[in-house]
Coordinates of C-alpha atoms in Angstrom, one line a residue:
M1 CA 0.0 0.0 0.0
A2 CA 1.3 3.5 -0.9
Y3 CA 0.2 6.9 -1.9
E4 CA 1.5 10.2 -3.4
W5 CA 0.9 13.5 -1.8
P6 CA 1.8 17.2 -2.6
L7 CA 5.5 17.6 -2.2
D8 CA 7.8 20.4 -3.3
A9 CA 10.9 19.0 -4.9
S10 CA 12.8 22.3 -4.5
E11 CA 12.2 22.2 -0.8
L12 CA 13.6 18.7 -0.5
F13 CA 16.8 19.8 -2.3
G14 CA 17.0 22.7 0.2
E15 CA 16.8 20.3 3.1
R16 CA 18.7 17.3 1.8
Y17 CA 21.5 18.8 -0.2
P18 CA 24.1 18.3 2.5
Q19 CA 23.1 14.7 2.8
M20 CA 23.3 14.2 -1.0
V21 CA 26.9 15.6 -1.2
N22 CA 28.2 14.2 2.1
T23 CA 27.3 10.6 1.2
G24 CA 29.3 10.2 -1.9
L25 CA 27.9 12.1 -4.9
P26 CA 29.8 15.0 -6.6
A27 CA 28.3 18.3 -5.9
D28 CA 28.3 19.3 -9.6
D29 CA 26.2 16.2 -10.5
V30 CA 23.8 16.9 -7.7
D31 CA 23.5 20.6 -8.9
T32 CA 22.7 19.4 -12.5
V33 CA 19.9 17.1 -11.3
R34 CA 18.6 19.8 -9.0
A35 CA 18.4 22.3 -11.9
A36 CA 16.5 19.7 -14.1
I37 CA 13.9 18.6 -11.6
T38 CA 10.6 20.6 -11.6
E39 CA 8.1 18.0 -10.3
M40 CA 8.1 15.2 -7.7
W41 CA 6.1 12.3 -8.9
A42 CA 6.0 12.3 -12.7
D43 CA 8.2 9.7 -14.3
A44 CA 9.1 11.9 -17.2
P45 CA 11.7 14.6 -18.0
G46 CA 11.7 17.1 -15.2
G47 CA 10.4 14.5 -12.8
W48 CA 12.4 13.5 -9.7
V49 CA 12.7 9.7 -10.4
H50 CA 13.4 10.3 -14.1
E51 CA 16.2 12.8 -13.6
W52 CA 17.9 10.9 -10.7
S53 CA 17.6 7.6 -12.7
K54 CA 19.2 9.3 -15.7
L55 CA 22.2 10.2 -13.6
A56 CA 22.3 6.7 -12.1
A57 CA 22.2 5.1 -15.5
A58 CA 25.1 7.2 -16.7
Y59 CA 27.2 6.1 -13.7
A60 CA 26.2 2.5 -14.4
D61 CA 27.2 2.8 -18.0
A62 CA 30.6 4.1 -16.9
G63 CA 31.1 1.2 -14.5
S64 CA 30.7 3.5 -11.4
H65 CA 28.3 1.1 -9.8
E66 CA 28.6 2.4 -6.2
Q67 CA 27.7 6.0 -7.4
A68 CA 24.9 4.5 -9.5
A69 CA 23.5 2.8 -6.4
L70 CA 23.6 6.1 -4.5
A71 CA 21.9 8.0 -7.3
Y72 CA 19.2 5.3 -7.7
G73 CA 18.8 5.7 -3.9
W74 CA 17.8 9.3 -4.4
A75 CA 15.6 8.3 -7.4
K76 CA 13.4 6.2 -5.1
F77 CA 13.5 8.8 -2.3
P78 CA 11.6 9.5 -0.1
T79 CA 9.3 6.5 -0.2
L80 CA 8.0 3.8 -2.6
A81 CA 4.8 5.7 -3.4
N82 CA 4.5 4.4 -7.0
E83 CA 5.8 1.8 -9.4
S84 CA 8.7 4.0 -10.7
K85 CA 10.0 4.4 -7.2
S86 CA 9.9 0.7 -6.6
T87 CA 11.7 0.1 -9.9
A88 CA 14.4 2.6 -8.8
L89 CA 14.9 0.6 -5.6
S90 CA 15.3 -2.6 -7.6
R91 CA 17.9 -1.0 -9.8
Q92 CA 19.7 0.4 -6.7
L93 CA 20.0 -3.1 -5.3
E94 CA 21.3 -4.4 -8.6
Q95 CA 24.0 -1.7 -8.8
Y96 CA 24.9 -2.1 -5.2
R97 CA 25.6 -5.8 -5.7
L98 CA 27.6 -5.1 -8.8
A99 CA 29.7 -2.6 -6.7
A100 CA 30.3 -5.0 -3.9
P101 CA 33.7 -6.3 -5.1
G102 CA 35.0 -2.7 -4.7
F103 CA 33.7 -2.0 -1.2
G104 CA 37.0 -2.8 0.5
V105 CA 35.2 -5.0 3.0
R106 CA 33.6 -8.4 2.9
F107 CA 30.0 -8.2 1.8
Q108 CA 27.3 -10.8 2.4
R109 CA 23.6 -10.5 1.8
H110 CA 21.1 -12.7 3.7
V111 CA 17.3 -12.9 3.9
L112 CA 16.4 -13.9 7.5
E113 CA 13.0 -15.3 8.5
L114 CA 12.2 -13.6 11.8
P115 CA 9.3 -13.8 14.2
Y116 CA 6.6 -11.2 13.6
R117 CA 3.3 -11.0 15.4
G118 CA 2.7 -14.6 15.8
G119 CA 4.1 -15.6 12.4
T120 CA 7.3 -14.7 10.5
T121 CA 8.5 -12.2 8.0
D122 CA 11.5 -12.1 5.7
V123 CA 14.1 -9.4 6.6
A124 CA 16.9 -8.7 4.1
V125 CA 20.2 -7.8 5.8
H126 CA 23.7 -6.8 4.6
L127 CA 26.7 -7.9 6.6
L128 CA 29.9 -5.8 6.2
S129 CA 33.2 -6.8 7.8
P130 CA 36.9 -6.4 7.3
F131 CA 38.5 -9.2 5.4
D132 CA 40.9 -10.2 8.1
L133 CA 38.5 -9.8 11.0
P134 CA 38.9 -12.3 13.9
A135 CA 35.8 -14.3 14.8
A136 CA 35.7 -13.1 18.4
R137 CA 34.7 -9.5 17.6
P138 CA 31.4 -7.6 18.4
V139 CA 28.6 -7.1 15.9
V140 CA 27.0 -3.7 15.3
L141 CA 23.3 -3.7 14.3
A142 CA 22.7 -0.6 12.2
S143 CA 20.0 1.1 10.2
G144 CA 19.1 4.3 8.5
G145 CA 15.7 6.0 8.9
V146 CA 12.3 6.3 7.4
D147 CA 13.5 7.6 4.1
S148 CA 17.3 6.8 4.0
W149 CA 17.7 3.1 4.0
K150 CA 20.4 0.5 4.3
M151 CA 22.1 1.0 1.0
D152 CA 21.8 4.8 1.3
V153 CA 24.0 4.9 4.4
H154 CA 26.6 2.5 2.9
Q155 CA 29.7 4.6 3.3
L156 CA 29.0 5.3 7.0
M157 CA 28.6 1.5 7.5
V158 CA 31.9 0.8 5.8
L159 CA 33.6 3.4 8.0
L160 CA 32.0 1.7 11.0
A161 CA 33.2 -1.8 10.0
T162 CA 36.7 -0.8 9.1
H163 CA 37.5 1.6 12.0
L164 CA 35.7 -0.3 14.7
R165 CA 36.9 -3.7 13.3
A166 CA 33.6 -5.3 13.7
Q167 CA 30.9 -7.0 11.7
V168 CA 28.1 -4.5 10.8
L169 CA 24.6 -6.0 10.2
V170 CA 22.6 -3.4 8.2
F171 CA 18.9 -3.6 7.8
D172 CA 15.8 -1.5 6.8
I173 CA 13.5 -0.7 9.7
A174 CA 9.9 -1.9 9.4
G175 CA 7.9 -0.1 6.8
T176 CA 10.9 1.0 4.7
G177 CA 13.1 -0.3 1.9
E178 CA 12.8 -4.0 1.4
S179 CA 10.6 -4.5 4.5
T180 CA 7.2 -6.1 3.7
V181 CA 5.5 -5.1 7.0
P182 CA 4.2 -1.6 8.1
M183 CA 6.1 0.5 10.6
T184 CA 4.8 0.2 14.1
G185 CA 6.6 0.7 17.4
A186 CA 5.9 -2.8 18.8
G187 CA 6.1 -4.7 15.5
G188 CA 9.3 -2.9 14.4
A189 CA 10.9 -3.6 17.8
E190 CA 10.0 -7.3 17.6
L191 CA 12.0 -7.5 14.3
V192 CA 14.9 -5.6 16.0
S193 CA 14.9 -8.1 18.9
G194 CA 15.0 -11.0 16.4
L195 CA 18.0 -9.3 14.7
I196 CA 19.8 -8.8 18.0
R197 CA 19.4 -12.6 18.8
H198 CA 20.8 -13.4 15.3
A199 CA 23.7 -11.0 15.7
R200 CA 24.7 -12.6 19.0
T201 CA 25.4 -15.8 17.0
L202 CA 27.8 -14.1 14.6
G203 CA 30.7 -12.9 16.7
N204 CA 31.7 -12.9 20.3
G205 CA 28.2 -12.5 21.6
V206 CA 28.6 -8.7 22.1
V207 CA 26.1 -6.6 20.2
A208 CA 25.7 -2.8 19.8
H209 CA 22.9 -1.0 18.0
L210 CA 23.4 2.2 15.9
G211 CA 20.2 3.9 14.6
I212 CA 20.0 6.9 12.4
S213 CA 16.9 9.2 12.4
M214 CA 13.9 6.9 12.8
G215 CA 16.4 4.0 13.1
G216 CA 17.5 5.9 16.2
Y217 CA 14.0 5.4 17.6
F218 CA 14.6 1.7 17.5
S219 CA 18.2 1.9 18.9
A220 CA 16.9 4.1 21.7
R221 CA 14.3 1.4 22.3
S222 CA 16.8 -1.4 22.4
G223 CA 19.2 0.6 24.5
L224 CA 16.6 1.8 27.0
G225 CA 15.3 -1.7 27.3
G226 CA 18.8 -3.1 28.0
E227 CA 18.6 -5.5 25.0
V228 CA 22.1 -4.6 23.7
D229 CA 25.5 -4.0 25.1
A230 CA 25.7 -0.4 23.7
A231 CA 23.3 1.8 21.8
V232 CA 23.9 4.9 19.7
V233 CA 20.9 7.2 18.9
L234 CA 21.8 9.6 16.1
G235 CA 18.8 12.0 15.5
G236 CA 16.2 9.6 16.9
P237 CA 12.8 10.7 17.9
V238 CA 11.7 9.3 21.2
E239 CA 8.8 11.3 22.7
A240 CA 8.3 15.0 21.9
A241 CA 8.5 14.4 18.1
F242 CA 5.4 12.2 18.3
G243 CA 3.3 14.9 20.0
A244 CA -0.2 15.4 18.7
A245 CA 0.2 19.1 18.0
R246 CA 3.6 18.8 16.3
K247 CA 3.5 19.9 12.6
A248 CA 5.8 17.9 10.3
A249 CA 8.1 19.6 7.8
F250 CA 9.4 18.8 4.3
G251 CA 6.7 16.2 3.6
M252 CA 7.5 14.0 6.6
D253 CA 3.8 13.3 7.3
G254 CA 3.5 11.6 3.9
I255 CA 6.7 9.8 4.3
V256 CA 5.7 8.4 7.7
G257 CA 2.2 7.7 6.5
N258 CA 3.5 5.6 3.7
A259 CA 5.8 3.7 6.1
M260 CA 2.9 3.0 8.4
G261 CA 1.0 1.3 5.6
F262 CA -1.7 3.8 4.7
D263 CA -2.9 3.7 1.1
A264 CA -4.2 7.3 1.1
P265 CA -3.3 10.4 3.1
P266 CA -4.6 9.9 6.7
G267 CA -6.4 12.6 8.5
P268 CA -4.5 14.6 11.0
E269 CA -6.2 13.0 14.0
E270 CA -5.7 9.5 12.6
L271 CA -2.0 10.1 12.0
A272 CA -1.5 11.9 15.3
A273 CA -3.0 8.9 17.2
R274 CA -0.8 6.5 15.4
R275 CA 2.3 8.6 16.0
Q276 CA 1.6 8.8 19.8
E277 CA 1.8 5.0 20.0
F278 CA 5.5 5.4 19.4
S279 CA 6.3 7.3 22.5
L280 CA 9.1 5.8 24.6
R281 CA 8.0 7.4 27.8
P282 CA 7.4 4.0 29.5
L283 CA 11.0 3.0 28.8
L284 CA 12.4 6.4 29.7
D285 CA 10.7 6.0 33.1
Q286 CA 12.6 2.8 33.8
D287 CA 16.3 2.3 34.7
R288 CA 17.3 -0.7 32.6
N289 CA 19.4 0.9 29.9
G290 CA 22.9 -0.2 29.0
P291 CA 25.6 2.3 27.8
M292 CA 24.1 4.9 25.4
L293 CA 25.3 7.7 23.3
V294 CA 22.6 10.1 22.1
V295 CA 23.6 12.7 19.4
N296 CA 21.7 15.2 17.3
G297 CA 22.0 18.6 15.7
A298 CA 20.7 21.5 17.7
D299 CA 18.8 22.9 14.7
D300 CA 16.8 19.8 13.8
V301 CA 13.5 20.6 12.2
H302 CA 12.1 17.1 12.6
V303 CA 13.2 16.1 16.1
P304 CA 12.9 18.6 19.0
Q305 CA 15.9 19.2 21.2
R306 CA 13.9 17.7 24.1
D307 CA 14.2 14.2 22.5
T308 CA 17.9 14.4 22.9
L309 CA 18.1 16.4 26.2
V310 CA 15.7 14.0 27.9
F311 CA 18.6 11.5 28.2
Q312 CA 20.7 13.9 30.2
G313 CA 21.4 12.6 33.7
R314 CA 20.7 9.0 32.9
R315 CA 23.4 6.6 34.1
D316 CA 25.9 5.3 31.5
T317 CA 24.6 7.8 29.0
V318 CA 26.4 10.5 27.0
V319 CA 24.4 13.3 25.3
D320 CA 25.7 15.6 22.6
L321 CA 23.5 18.2 21.1
V322 CA 25.7 19.6 18.3
P323 CA 25.4 23.3 17.6
G324 CA 25.2 24.7 14.1
T325 CA 23.7 21.7 12.3
G326 CA 20.4 20.0 11.8
H327 CA 18.8 16.6 11.7
C328 CA 21.3 13.8 12.5
A329 CA 24.0 16.5 12.5
V330 CA 24.4 15.6 8.8
S331 CA 26.4 18.7 7.8
K332 CA 28.9 17.9 10.6
L333 CA 29.1 14.1 10.0
P334 CA 32.9 14.2 9.2
E335 CA 33.3 15.3 12.9
V336 CA 30.4 13.5 14.5
F337 CA 30.8 10.0 13.0
P338 CA 34.4 9.5 14.1
A339 CA 33.4 10.5 17.6
I340 CA 30.6 7.9 17.5
I341 CA 33.1 5.2 16.4
G342 CA 35.5 6.2 19.2
W343 CA 32.7 6.0 21.8
L344 CA 31.7 2.5 20.5
D345 CA 35.3 1.3 20.5
R346 CA 35.8 2.4 24.1
T347 CA 32.5 1.1 25.3
L348 CA 32.6 -2.3 23.6
A349 CA 36.2 -2.7 24.8
A350 CA 35.0 -2.3 28.4
T351 CA 32.1 -4.7 28.0
G352 CA 32.3 -7.8 30.1
E353 CA 29.7 -10.5 29.7
P354 CA 27.2 -9.6 26.9
V355 CA 23.6 -8.9 27.7
R356 CA 21.4 -12.0 27.2

């Protein structure tokens, strides 16, 4: 189920440009696509998916498969609202797999059958690890958010695997990417719990969880619940972002509505009620968390500062609200991400018996 909704392509470029150029695409190429796009949904010249796919095909023809995968990732952005977006995702996966020999790390793709609401569902995962990695090393579970999925954050995941010297298990959160189930708090968390159990069988039993944006909601949930040995929340909403009176920016209501499985734009009250189900207040009121690092930009338009600062004063928790940057501190990732890796390295090195 999916739907289109009014969305200004120029506004998306205004918000997402730093992310586009900081994750591996040349600024000149992004500028060319930006100048060509006049409409969000039409699969025709001037349309978002058409122009991004045109750039991606040019990269593919030149043998630049990793850049082709990134460009197809932007073609399917921000959600699979129609057939052309789904086609772009399929082409992204095709180019990503063609690029794998040049990743500089070992790449494996698996489709896991995980428990889900009394039955099972398939979850596609990508496992990245250094070629010479010893078996007795931690595993980091990692995901992007509601509109930037596992292949879209590839370069960050490679940095994580190589500098942390760990296996990184990358997945799409429920309702996004290759997921076939809608995004709910409890259902998405059940899938994460299944992934954590699987990850404990892959290395030395120690598992960390890194979540970006809405993925940070799920890493906050696993960290607060004490399910993992360390949790990093990068730009994750946890409570205030789900408030009934909060107005979403840059089409986020439509993005989230698609992830939740609606097939037409939900009314404000219906969407607000569904969003409030995600509040982590019950877990915030408990004292079960393992070590946590909570980071975001101070100028985030999607996640209020309160959802970062609410972690201040918790035991075993470091909070960093980064000035001069927005959602997920994306314009300062060259500074922020090495600090995240350093914290994970120190924290995992100090870990004794893994959580069970």
